[in-house]
mmCIF file of C-alpha atoms in Angstrom:
data_model
loop_
_atom_site.group_PDB
_atom_site.id
_atom_site.type_symbol
_atom_site.label_atom_id
_atom_site.label_comp_id
_atom_site.label_asym_id
_atom_site.label_seq_id
_atom_site.Cartn_x
_atom_site.Cartn_y
_atom_site.Cartn_z
ATOM 1 C CA MET L 1 2.714 26.877 -11.669
ATOM 2 C CA MET L 2 -1.443 25.959 -12.425
ATOM 3 C CA LEU L 3 -1.301 24.540 -15.065
ATOM 4 C CA GLU L 4 1.864 22.810 -14.040
ATOM 5 C CA SER L 5 -0.070 21.155 -11.411
ATOM 6 C CA VAL L 6 -2.437 19.471 -14.054
ATOM 7 C CA ILE L 7 0.301 18.739 -16.288
ATOM 8 C CA ASN L 8 2.686 16.713 -13.620
ATOM 9 C CA LYS L 9 -1.455 14.724 -12.447
ATOM 10 C CA TYR L 10 -2.332 14.199 -16.114
ATOM 11 C CA ARG L 11 1.204 12.588 -16.344
ATOM 12 C CA LYS L 12 0.963 10.327 -13.299
ATOM 13 C CA LEU L 13 -2.465 9.688 -14.322
ATOM 14 C CA ARG L 14 -1.647 8.652 -17.603
ATOM 15 C CA GLU L 15 2.189 6.257 -15.715
ATOM 16 C CA ASN L 16 -0.246 4.993 -13.931
ATOM 17 C CA GLY L 17 -2.828 3.253 -15.962
ATOM 18 C CA ALA L 18 -5.459 5.297 -14.100
ATOM 19 C CA PHE L 19 -7.758 7.671 -16.420
ATOM 20 C CA ASN L 20 -10.434 5.415 -14.713
ATOM 21 C CA VAL L 21 -10.187 7.384 -11.357
ATOM 22 C CA LEU L 22 -11.819 10.428 -12.654
ATOM 23 C CA LEU L 23 -14.902 8.394 -13.822
ATOM 24 C CA ARG L 24 -15.041 8.008 -9.863
ATOM 25 C CA PRO L 25 -16.771 11.715 -8.291
ATOM 26 C CA GLY L 26 -16.058 10.270 -5.009
ATOM 27 C CA VAL L 27 -12.732 9.462 -5.017
ATOM 28 C CA VAL L 28 -12.020 12.587 -6.710
ATOM 29 C CA SER L 29 -13.671 14.168 -4.689
ATOM 30 C CA ASN L 30 -12.192 13.325 -1.164
ATOM 31 C CA TYR L 31 -9.203 13.903 -3.511
ATOM 32 C CA LEU L 32 -9.380 17.501 -3.834
ATOM 33 C CA ALA L 33 -10.588 17.703 -0.258
ATOM 34 C CA TYR L 34 -8.065 16.179 1.217
ATOM 35 C CA GLN L 35 -5.768 18.613 -0.560
ATOM 36 C CA LYS L 36 -7.288 21.313 1.242
ATOM 37 C CA GLU L 37 -7.493 20.345 4.445
ATOM 38 C CA ILE L 38 -3.563 19.180 5.350
ATOM 39 C CA ALA L 39 -2.818 22.585 3.674
ATOM 40 C CA ALA L 40 -4.857 24.232 6.078
ATOM 41 C CA ARG L 41 -4.576 21.516 8.907
ATOM 42 C CA PRO L 42 -7.534 21.119 10.375
ATOM 43 C CA LEU L 43 -8.717 19.422 13.467
ATOM 44 C CA ILE L 44 -11.028 17.839 12.350
ATOM 45 C CA MET L 45 -10.741 16.549 9.335
ATOM 46 C CA THR L 46 -13.800 15.458 6.964
ATOM 47 C CA SER L 47 -11.804 13.833 3.935
ATOM 48 C CA THR L 48 -9.212 10.284 4.196
ATOM 49 C CA PRO L 49 -5.751 10.041 3.576
ATOM 50 C CA PRO L 50 -5.553 9.410 -0.843
ATOM 51 C CA GLY L 51 -2.245 7.450 -0.401
ATOM 52 C CA MET L 52 -1.659 5.211 2.659
ATOM 53 C CA GLU L 53 0.240 1.818 3.412
ATOM 54 C CA ILE L 54 -1.896 -1.596 4.506
ATOM 55 C CA GLU L 55 1.047 -4.464 5.645
ATOM 56 C CA LEU L 56 1.305 -7.205 4.430
ATOM 57 C CA THR L 57 3.945 -8.565 6.872
ATOM 58 C CA ASN L 58 6.109 -7.619 9.021
ATOM 59 C CA ARG L 59 8.390 -10.521 8.701
ATOM 60 C CA CYS L 60 10.990 -9.932 6.551
ATOM 61 C CA ASN L 61 14.361 -12.463 4.744
ATOM 62 C CA LEU L 62 17.011 -9.547 5.766
ATOM 63 C CA ALA L 63 18.535 -7.685 8.518
ATOM 64 C CA CYS L 64 20.062 -4.000 6.504
ATOM 65 C CA ILE L 65 21.568 -1.942 9.288
ATOM 66 C CA GLN L 66 19.359 0.610 8.835
ATOM 67 C CA CYS L 67 16.707 -1.253 10.476
ATOM 68 C CA LEU L 68 15.518 -1.054 13.339
ATOM 69 C CA ARG L 69 15.854 -4.625 14.314
ATOM 70 C CA SER L 70 18.504 -4.588 13.046
ATOM 71 C CA ARG L 71 19.329 -3.172 16.906
ATOM 72 C CA GLY L 72 17.085 -5.718 18.360
ATOM 73 C CA LEU L 73 14.674 -2.920 18.161
ATOM 74 C CA LYS L 74 10.778 -4.448 17.881
ATOM 75 C CA PRO L 75 7.479 -2.586 18.156
ATOM 76 C CA TYR L 76 5.017 -5.936 17.953
ATOM 77 C CA ALA L 77 5.518 -9.103 16.943
ATOM 78 C CA LEU L 78 6.054 -10.605 14.044
ATOM 79 C CA GLY L 79 3.266 -11.778 11.652
ATOM 80 C CA ASP L 80 1.116 -11.692 8.811
ATOM 81 C CA MET L 81 -2.210 -10.221 7.824
ATOM 82 C CA ASP L 82 -5.080 -12.232 7.473
ATOM 83 C CA PHE L 83 -6.837 -12.035 3.627
ATOM 84 C CA ASP L 84 -9.967 -11.179 5.708
ATOM 85 C CA ASN L 85 -9.214 -8.704 7.772
ATOM 86 C CA PHE L 86 -6.950 -6.885 4.018
ATOM 87 C CA LYS L 87 -10.971 -6.970 3.262
ATOM 88 C CA ARG L 88 -11.900 -5.813 6.063
ATOM 89 C CA ILE L 89 -10.010 -2.713 6.137
ATOM 90 C CA LEU L 90 -9.679 -2.277 2.914
ATOM 91 C CA ALA L 91 -13.511 -1.895 2.420
ATOM 92 C CA GLN L 92 -12.799 1.176 4.950
ATOM 93 C CA PHE L 93 -11.048 3.267 2.419
ATOM 94 C CA PRO L 94 -13.405 3.385 -0.679
ATOM 95 C CA HIS L 95 -11.807 6.726 -1.792
ATOM 96 C CA VAL L 96 -8.187 5.199 -1.652
ATOM 97 C CA MET L 97 -5.743 6.310 -4.681
ATOM 98 C CA ASN L 98 -2.267 5.626 -4.032
ATOM 99 C CA LEU L 99 -2.089 2.209 -2.019
ATOM 100 C CA CYS L 100 1.496 0.813 -0.999
ATOM 101 C CA LEU L 101 1.477 -3.162 0.240
ATOM 102 C CA ASN L 102 4.693 -2.646 2.723
ATOM 103 C CA GLY L 103 5.366 -1.580 6.156
ATOM 104 C CA PHE L 104 7.939 -3.415 8.109
ATOM 105 C CA GLY L 105 8.586 -6.315 5.933
ATOM 106 C CA GLU L 106 8.988 -8.162 2.475
ATOM 107 C CA PRO L 107 5.946 -8.017 0.844
ATOM 108 C CA LEU L 108 6.666 -11.286 -1.078
ATOM 109 C CA MET L 109 6.508 -13.170 2.064
ATOM 110 C CA HIS L 110 3.228 -13.605 1.865
ATOM 111 C CA LYS L 111 1.595 -16.872 0.542
ATOM 112 C CA GLN L 112 -1.372 -14.810 -0.379
ATOM 113 C CA PHE L 113 0.472 -11.986 -2.040
ATOM 114 C CA PHE L 114 -1.135 -12.459 -5.541
ATOM 115 C CA ASP L 115 -4.628 -13.020 -3.886
ATOM 116 C CA ILE L 116 -4.135 -9.719 -1.980
ATOM 117 C CA VAL L 117 -3.364 -8.433 -5.633
ATOM 118 C CA ALA L 118 -6.093 -9.816 -7.974
ATOM 119 C CA TYR L 119 -8.566 -8.748 -4.765
ATOM 120 C CA THR L 120 -7.623 -4.620 -4.116
ATOM 121 C CA ARG L 121 -7.785 -4.152 -8.845
ATOM 122 C CA ARG L 122 -10.942 -6.499 -8.692
ATOM 123 C CA VAL L 123 -12.565 -4.038 -5.797
ATOM 124 C CA ARG L 124 -10.731 -0.435 -6.365
ATOM 125 C CA PRO L 125 -9.316 -1.012 -9.754
ATOM 126 C CA TRP L 126 -8.127 2.864 -10.305
ATOM 127 C CA CYS L 127 -5.882 2.887 -6.858
ATOM 128 C CA LYS L 128 -2.203 2.850 -7.851
ATOM 129 C CA ILE L 129 -1.219 -0.829 -6.036
ATOM 130 C CA GLY L 130 3.189 -1.035 -5.398
ATOM 131 C CA ILE L 131 5.467 -2.601 -3.504
ATOM 132 C CA TYR L 132 9.066 -2.257 -2.019
ATOM 133 C CA SER L 133 10.823 -5.637 -2.053
ATOM 134 C CA ASN L 134 15.102 -6.456 -1.300
ATOM 135 C CA GLY L 135 14.019 -8.908 -4.173
ATOM 136 C CA MET L 136 15.700 -11.533 -2.992
ATOM 137 C CA LEU L 137 12.210 -13.455 -3.455
ATOM 138 C CA LEU L 138 11.262 -12.333 -6.912
ATOM 139 C CA ASP L 139 12.906 -15.917 -8.949
ATOM 140 C CA ALA L 140 10.826 -16.345 -12.672
ATOM 141 C CA GLU L 141 7.283 -17.754 -11.443
ATOM 142 C CA LYS L 142 6.513 -14.146 -9.068
ATOM 143 C CA ALA L 143 8.173 -12.157 -11.934
ATOM 144 C CA HIS L 144 5.634 -14.433 -14.206
ATOM 145 C CA ARG L 145 2.670 -12.973 -12.036
ATOM 146 C CA LEU L 146 4.008 -9.340 -11.347
ATOM 147 C CA MET L 147 2.935 -9.672 -15.779
ATOM 148 C CA ASP L 148 -0.221 -6.772 -15.529
ATOM 149 C CA CYS L 149 -1.575 -8.234 -12.140
ATOM 150 C CA GLY L 150 -2.648 -5.072 -10.627
ATOM 151 C CA VAL L 151 1.127 -4.236 -9.048
ATOM 152 C CA ALA L 152 1.744 -0.845 -10.952
ATOM 153 C CA GLU L 153 4.988 -0.397 -9.474
ATOM 154 C CA VAL L 154 7.907 -2.471 -7.789
ATOM 155 C CA ASP L 155 10.191 -0.267 -6.764
ATOM 156 C CA ILE L 156 13.931 -2.947 -5.451
ATOM 157 C CA SER L 157 15.625 -1.545 -2.776
ATOM 158 C CA LEU L 158 19.837 -2.277 -2.966
ATOM 159 C CA ASP L 159 21.524 0.897 -0.821
ATOM 160 C CA ALA L 160 25.281 -0.507 -2.920
ATOM 161 C CA ALA L 161 26.215 -1.506 -6.383
ATOM 162 C CA HIS L 162 29.453 -3.448 -5.384
ATOM 163 C CA PRO L 163 29.084 -7.537 -3.531
ATOM 164 C CA ASP L 164 30.555 -6.444 -0.950
ATOM 165 C CA THR L 165 29.212 -3.501 -0.086
ATOM 166 C CA TYR L 166 25.639 -4.717 0.071
ATOM 167 C CA HIS L 167 26.801 -7.876 2.161
ATOM 168 C CA ARG L 168 27.445 -5.680 4.762
ATOM 169 C CA VAL L 169 24.608 -2.970 4.199
ATOM 170 C CA ARG L 170 22.047 -5.835 3.285
ATOM 171 C CA ARG L 171 22.956 -8.648 5.324
ATOM 172 C CA GLY L 172 21.147 -12.011 3.959
ATOM 173 C CA GLY L 173 20.690 -10.847 0.340
ATOM 174 C CA LYS L 174 22.954 -11.903 -2.615
ATOM 175 C CA LEU L 175 23.734 -8.807 -4.843
ATOM 176 C CA ASP L 176 24.003 -10.985 -7.471
ATOM 177 C CA VAL L 177 20.704 -13.337 -7.394
ATOM 178 C CA VAL L 178 19.046 -9.280 -6.658
ATOM 179 C CA HIS L 179 21.077 -8.128 -9.806
ATOM 180 C CA ASP L 180 20.041 -11.431 -11.947
ATOM 181 C CA ASN L 181 16.434 -11.163 -10.671
ATOM 182 C CA ILE L 182 15.473 -7.067 -12.070
ATOM 183 C CA LYS L 183 17.610 -8.310 -14.954
ATOM 184 C CA ARG L 184 14.845 -11.514 -15.639
ATOM 185 C CA LEU L 185 11.827 -9.360 -14.730
ATOM 186 C CA VAL L 186 13.284 -6.722 -17.793
ATOM 187 C CA ARG L 187 13.291 -9.102 -19.851
ATOM 188 C CA ILE L 188 9.998 -10.668 -18.943
ATOM 189 C CA LYS L 189 8.091 -7.601 -19.075
ATOM 190 C CA ARG L 190 9.401 -6.710 -22.977
ATOM 191 C CA LYS L 191 8.542 -10.099 -23.645
ATOM 192 C CA THR L 192 5.110 -9.869 -22.764
ATOM 193 C CA ARG L 193 4.614 -6.299 -24.020
ATOM 194 C CA ALA L 194 2.775 -6.160 -20.332
ATOM 195 C CA ARG L 195 2.830 -2.262 -19.446
ATOM 196 C CA PHE L 196 2.937 -2.699 -15.837
ATOM 197 C CA PRO L 197 4.660 -3.351 -13.054
ATOM 198 C CA LEU L 198 6.897 -0.173 -13.440
ATOM 199 C CA VAL L 199 10.383 -1.083 -12.517
ATOM 200 C CA GLY L 200 12.920 0.864 -9.874
ATOM 201 C CA MET L 201 15.796 0.532 -8.316
ATOM 202 C CA ASN L 202 16.079 2.338 -4.317
ATOM 203 C CA PHE L 203 19.941 3.450 -2.794
ATOM 204 C CA VAL L 204 19.403 5.080 0.409
ATOM 205 C CA MET L 205 22.711 6.183 1.195
ATOM 206 C CA LEU L 206 24.485 6.088 3.883
ATOM 207 C CA ASN L 207 27.937 5.915 5.697
ATOM 208 C CA GLU L 208 29.461 2.418 4.084
ATOM 209 C CA ASN L 209 27.950 2.913 1.068
ATOM 210 C CA GLU L 210 30.353 6.711 -0.165
ATOM 211 C CA GLY L 211 30.759 6.187 -4.063
ATOM 212 C CA GLU L 212 28.595 3.954 -4.894
ATOM 213 C CA LEU L 213 25.700 6.049 -6.180
ATOM 214 C CA VAL L 214 27.347 6.785 -9.440
ATOM 215 C CA PRO L 215 28.328 2.809 -10.162
ATOM 216 C CA PHE L 216 24.738 2.203 -8.927
ATOM 217 C CA ILE L 217 22.943 4.027 -11.178
ATOM 218 C CA GLU L 218 25.266 2.647 -13.707
ATOM 219 C CA HIS L 219 23.537 -0.437 -13.233
ATOM 220 C CA ALA L 220 19.866 0.752 -13.320
ATOM 221 C CA ALA L 221 20.726 1.918 -16.688
ATOM 222 C CA GLU L 222 22.267 -1.380 -18.178
ATOM 223 C CA PHE L 223 19.452 -3.568 -16.355
ATOM 224 C CA GLY L 224 16.909 -1.061 -18.185
ATOM 225 C CA VAL L 225 14.732 -0.061 -15.157
ATOM 226 C CA ASP L 226 12.063 2.465 -15.344
ATOM 227 C CA PHE L 227 13.370 4.406 -12.897
ATOM 228 C CA VAL L 228 16.473 5.014 -9.916
ATOM 229 C CA ASN L 229 14.576 6.816 -5.829
ATOM 230 C CA CYS L 230 17.679 7.773 -4.494
ATOM 231 C CA ILE L 231 17.550 8.899 -0.292
ATOM 232 C CA THR L 232 19.606 10.413 1.949
ATOM 233 C CA TYR L 233 19.794 12.169 5.179
ATOM 234 C CA ALA L 234 18.595 8.323 6.877
ATOM 235 C CA SER L 235 18.742 9.004 9.778
ATOM 236 C CA TYR L 236 16.319 7.206 12.708
ATOM 237 C CA ASP L 237 16.366 7.471 16.471
ATOM 238 C CA TRP L 238 17.313 4.349 16.954
ATOM 239 C CA GLY L 239 20.569 4.061 17.104
ATOM 240 C CA PHE L 240 22.455 5.409 13.341
ATOM 241 C CA VAL L 241 24.947 8.341 13.133
ATOM 242 C CA ASN L 242 25.823 9.264 10.700
ATOM 243 C CA ARG L 243 29.306 10.009 9.726
ATOM 244 C CA ARG L 244 29.593 12.494 5.805
ATOM 245 C CA SER L 245 29.938 14.926 5.527
ATOM 246 C CA VAL L 246 27.086 18.193 3.846
ATOM 247 C CA ASP L 247 30.466 17.903 1.035
ATOM 248 C CA SER L 248 30.237 14.428 1.378
ATOM 249 C CA TYR L 249 26.718 14.250 0.139
ATOM 250 C CA ARG L 250 26.233 16.882 -2.428
ATOM 251 C CA ARG L 251 29.747 15.568 -4.176
ATOM 252 C CA GLU L 252 28.442 11.976 -4.928
ATOM 253 C CA LEU L 253 24.414 13.670 -5.086
ATOM 254 C CA ASP L 254 26.018 16.461 -8.051
ATOM 255 C CA ALA L 255 27.967 13.382 -9.677
ATOM 256 C CA ALA L 256 25.067 10.869 -9.735
ATOM 257 C CA ALA L 257 22.990 14.008 -11.692
ATOM 258 C CA GLU L 258 25.264 14.492 -14.112
ATOM 259 C CA ARG L 259 25.594 10.738 -15.149
ATOM 260 C CA MET L 260 21.969 10.260 -14.944
ATOM 261 C CA ALA L 261 21.234 13.346 -17.589
ATOM 262 C CA ALA L 262 24.108 11.058 -19.834
ATOM 263 C CA LEU L 263 22.368 8.214 -19.317
ATOM 264 C CA GLY L 264 19.058 9.073 -19.739
ATOM 265 C CA VAL L 265 18.078 7.413 -16.577
ATOM 266 C CA ARG L 266 14.473 9.345 -14.989
ATOM 267 C CA CYS L 267 15.138 9.427 -10.872
ATOM 268 C CA LYS L 268 11.780 9.433 -9.371
ATOM 269 C CA SER L 269 13.203 10.943 -6.366
ATOM 270 C CA PHE L 270 16.540 12.841 -5.773
ATOM 271 C CA PRO L 271 17.408 14.770 -2.128
ATOM 272 C CA SER L 272 16.789 17.997 -2.337
ATOM 273 C CA SER L 273 19.882 20.529 -1.548
ATOM 274 C CA ASP L 274 18.099 22.040 1.110
ATOM 275 C CA LEU L 275 19.268 21.352 4.294
ATOM 276 C CA SER L 276 16.255 23.497 6.256
ATOM 277 C CA TRP L 277 15.200 20.875 8.429
ATOM 278 C CA SER L 278 19.018 19.346 9.913
ATOM 279 C CA ASP L 279 18.462 23.015 11.649
ATOM 280 C CA PRO L 280 17.593 22.853 15.342
ATOM 281 C CA LYS L 281 16.407 25.727 15.294
ATOM 282 C CA GLN L 282 12.783 24.990 12.552
ATOM 283 C CA PRO L 283 9.861 24.810 13.307
ATOM 284 C CA PHE L 284 8.715 21.041 13.781
ATOM 285 C CA GLY L 285 5.985 21.199 10.945
ATOM 286 C CA CYS L 286 4.743 17.578 10.673
ATOM 287 C CA LYS L 287 1.922 16.312 8.724
ATOM 288 C CA PHE L 288 1.954 13.218 9.730
ATOM 289 C CA PHE L 289 -1.106 13.329 11.911
ATOM 290 C CA TRP L 290 -3.573 14.754 9.378
ATOM 291 C CA GLY L 291 -2.911 11.310 6.744
ATOM 292 C CA GLU L 292 0.618 12.202 5.280
ATOM 293 C CA SER L 293 2.540 9.074 5.696
ATOM 294 C CA LEU L 294 -0.372 6.457 7.235
ATOM 295 C CA ARG L 295 -0.413 2.773 7.813
ATOM 296 C CA ILE L 296 -2.701 -0.330 9.251
ATOM 297 C CA THR L 297 -0.201 -3.030 10.334
ATOM 298 C CA TYR L 298 -0.957 -6.636 10.248
ATOM 299 C CA ALA L 299 -2.408 -6.837 13.461
ATOM 300 C CA GLY L 300 -4.727 -3.836 11.813
ATOM 301 C CA ASP L 301 -3.427 -0.822 13.448
ATOM 302 C CA VAL L 302 -3.598 2.350 12.667
ATOM 303 C CA THR L 303 -0.043 4.145 13.146
ATOM 304 C CA LEU L 304 1.591 6.689 11.371
ATOM 305 C CA GLY L 305 3.462 5.911 8.520
ATOM 306 C CA CYS L 306 7.271 6.404 10.140
ATOM 307 C CA CYS L 307 9.595 4.815 10.735
ATOM 308 C CA VAL L 308 10.110 5.041 14.620
ATOM 309 C CA PRO L 309 7.162 2.508 15.168
ATOM 310 C CA PHE L 310 7.542 2.893 19.218
ATOM 311 C CA LYS L 311 5.657 3.618 22.461
ATOM 312 C CA GLU L 312 5.635 6.998 21.413
ATOM 313 C CA THR L 313 4.546 6.953 17.801
ATOM 314 C CA PHE L 314 1.227 4.059 19.577
ATOM 315 C CA SER L 315 -1.545 3.099 17.529
ATOM 316 C CA TYR L 316 -4.848 5.533 17.181
ATOM 317 C CA GLY L 317 -6.878 3.069 17.317
ATOM 318 C CA ASN L 318 -7.378 -1.056 15.512
ATOM 319 C CA THR L 319 -9.652 -1.065 12.530
ATOM 320 C CA LEU L 320 -10.896 -4.409 13.110
ATOM 321 C CA GLU L 321 -12.171 -3.075 16.047
ATOM 322 C CA ARG L 322 -13.732 -0.272 15.234
ATOM 323 C CA PRO L 323 -14.323 1.624 11.747
ATOM 324 C CA PHE L 324 -11.233 4.040 11.292
ATOM 325 C CA SER L 325 -14.100 6.650 10.712
ATOM 326 C CA GLU L 326 -14.177 6.758 14.204
ATOM 327 C CA ILE L 327 -10.226 6.710 15.034
ATOM 328 C CA TRP L 328 -9.841 9.438 12.516
ATOM 329 C CA ASN L 329 -11.331 12.194 14.362
ATOM 330 C CA ASN L 330 -10.116 10.678 17.723
ATOM 331 C CA GLU L 331 -9.077 12.501 20.988
ATOM 332 C CA ARG L 332 -5.603 11.173 20.237
ATOM 333 C CA PHE L 333 -5.030 12.359 16.807
ATOM 334 C CA GLN L 334 -6.724 15.944 17.497
ATOM 335 C CA GLU L 335 -4.994 16.724 20.930
ATOM 336 C CA ASN L 336 -1.520 15.288 17.865
ATOM 337 C CA ARG L 337 -2.656 17.798 15.605
ATOM 338 C CA ARG L 338 -3.708 20.588 18.387
ATOM 339 C CA LEU L 339 0.429 20.023 19.864
ATOM 340 C CA ALA L 340 1.353 19.662 16.042
ATOM 341 C CA ARG L 341 0.114 23.569 15.325
ATOM 342 C CA ARG L 342 1.956 24.524 17.657
ATOM 343 C CA HIS L 343 5.264 23.585 15.977
ATOM 344 C CA ALA L 344 5.518 21.860 19.303
ATOM 345 C CA PRO L 345 6.459 17.396 19.084
ATOM 346 C CA PRO L 346 4.253 15.328 20.219
ATOM 347 C CA SER L 347 6.679 13.031 21.498
ATOM 348 C CA PRO L 348 10.228 12.356 22.353
ATOM 349 C CA ALA L 349 10.826 10.605 18.732
ATOM 350 C CA CYS L 350 8.565 13.245 16.563
ATOM 351 C CA ALA L 351 11.382 15.870 18.116
ATOM 352 C CA SER L 352 14.565 14.433 17.161
ATOM 353 C CA CYS L 353 12.779 13.683 13.570
ATOM 354 C CA ASP L 354 10.131 16.441 11.953
ATOM 355 C CA ALA L 355 10.672 14.071 8.970
ATOM 356 C CA PHE L 356 14.457 14.153 8.920
ATOM 357 C CA CYS L 357 16.480 14.037 11.974
ATOM 358 C CA LYS L 358 18.235 17.627 12.733
ATOM 359 C CA ARG L 359 20.818 15.939 14.830
ATOM 360 C CA PHE L 360 21.846 14.263 11.852
ATOM 361 C CA PHE L 361 25.358 16.698 11.260
ATOM 362 C CA ASP L 362 26.468 16.472 14.780
ATOM 363 C CA GLY L 363 30.312 15.797 15.524
ATOM 364 C CA VAL L 364 31.043 15.727 11.780
ATOM 365 C CA THR L 365 33.981 17.443 10.842
ATOM 366 C CA PRO L 366 33.849 18.643 7.113
ATOM 367 C CA SER L 367 36.739 16.072 5.910
ATOM 368 C CA GLY L 368 33.522 13.697 6.851
ATOM 369 C CA SER L 369 34.990 12.214 9.364
ATOM 370 C CA SER L 370 33.151 11.380 13.117
ATOM 371 C CA SER L 371 34.679 14.010 16.099
ATOM 372 C CA ALA L 372 32.981 10.772 17.843
ATOM 373 C CA ALA L 373 35.164 8.177 15.950
ATOM 374 C CA SER L 374 38.515 10.106 15.900
#
């Protein structure tokens, strides 16, 4: 197991061109300390998360049905992060190794996106920078600028293989436009022989896109992207109701795995067949309170990097008002860590989630239909 872990870490460093991190003993030391601490889950953390999100904007040009804003829920005012504020925040994370420039918005909407990327690459040359995008704004100019600009990975979310499904799921977008943008991005990368960014396509399994994962994978093979991600059990505590059975998911996942193998499509994230998370008796065990997923909002607030940014997951402090070093082990963090260690959800939202919703398959018949709808 230790040899396999070493090999996997080597592959990640090679894939992301990040071997220079080995010349940063402080960064490596923090990473190793963090791995030990998150396993032990102490109340006081001496290390800081090696991965995090900094939300450049929470504005978006789409209204996807699985997004909280589609339910009329806006946890905070909409806006963009000021460039100077970004610099102030990034300075508080000298050991960050994996930085995602996302939150609840489309990062390419930020007018200084490329300036922020260039600055980050200059002051954190070892850091992997990635973004998730809906791809609608990825025109020819942006595609050219993305080549070796400092962004290591671009994950483009589609959640559909057919135009009518895409129109229902990712409202405001056009599938043909996104497809053209992806194909152009891959074409430009090959023509310029740029190593980065790696280009991925994402698919979140929903009620509306049942049966479209296999054709989605076939599109990915046709377009020549570097990888795909498949995410299922996408249940959030703001009104989404699953109508698909366990068998429905497993049939589609099995077919997708077979098609990926046949086409040689790489998948970086694929759902596990282990459904123990959906057992209401499964004890609460979220590690987000130890920074397994951490987000700084565009306004500088420290939040958990989960999908329930309401009152229950309040800001733990604002990095523009006090340093993260003072926030990281404050009374709020310690209290929630104390509760989580006792398997006690700190909030109703946490109780219903614990990484995935424990009520996900409630009311679903073996055929996959919802008993509430029948």
